[in-house]
Amino acid sequence: MDFFELYDARARADEPIELPLRDQRTGEIITMGGKPCIVLVLGANARSIPPDAKAAMLKEEKAEQPIRDRLHAACMRAALAYIAGFKNMARRGEDGEAIPLTLDDAEAFLDLNVASVEHGAWRAPKRNEGETDEEYRQRVDQDRAVWRGASFAQQILDASREESRFLDRPRGN
């Protein structure tokens, strides 16, 4: 048994997970041809994400831009670094035929909808007086499960940060 292989969370973050995309308005999984539209997402701790990409995420937008535009630009810039590919997603080519999405389409894909301020504003509710740990955890989980209109970029960023999605699977999957 190789300890490093078993516990290398960063290596597992380099193995993309499949993120079924959700409709920003409804939260329903988006499908094409009866199959879920999938974005392959790298983990936030992936070694394969170049340092200059991580630095670009921190770049400030011009203050004169509206906050929503700045939020959208920052989310897009950050999410681009975590996209490893697409499944079951296509766009119409010049000849009208369906063309599978590639990494070259990632920026245009992320610009299809705008980051939701409400999604980013979620905070755990305050604990009620006399509430047990279990009651509070259940209430937080219920509140967290409410769909808050995450954009495609926000969905990708959320998935990239869910370390358990990368760790709770065998290596190579």
Short mmCIF file of C-alpha atoms in Angstrom, two decimals, residues 45 62 123 137 146:
data_model
loop_
_atom_site.label_atom_id
_atom_site.label_comp_id
_atom_site.label_asym_id
_atom_site.label_seq_id
_atom_site.Cartn_x
_atom_site.Cartn_y
_atom_site.Cartn_z
CA ASN A 45 -6.40 21.93 -5.47
CA LYS A 62 -12.39 48.33 -13.09
CA ARG A 123 -24.83 32.32 4.63
CA ARG A 137 -27.53 20.75 10.79
CA VAL A 146 -32.69 25.76 -2.00
#
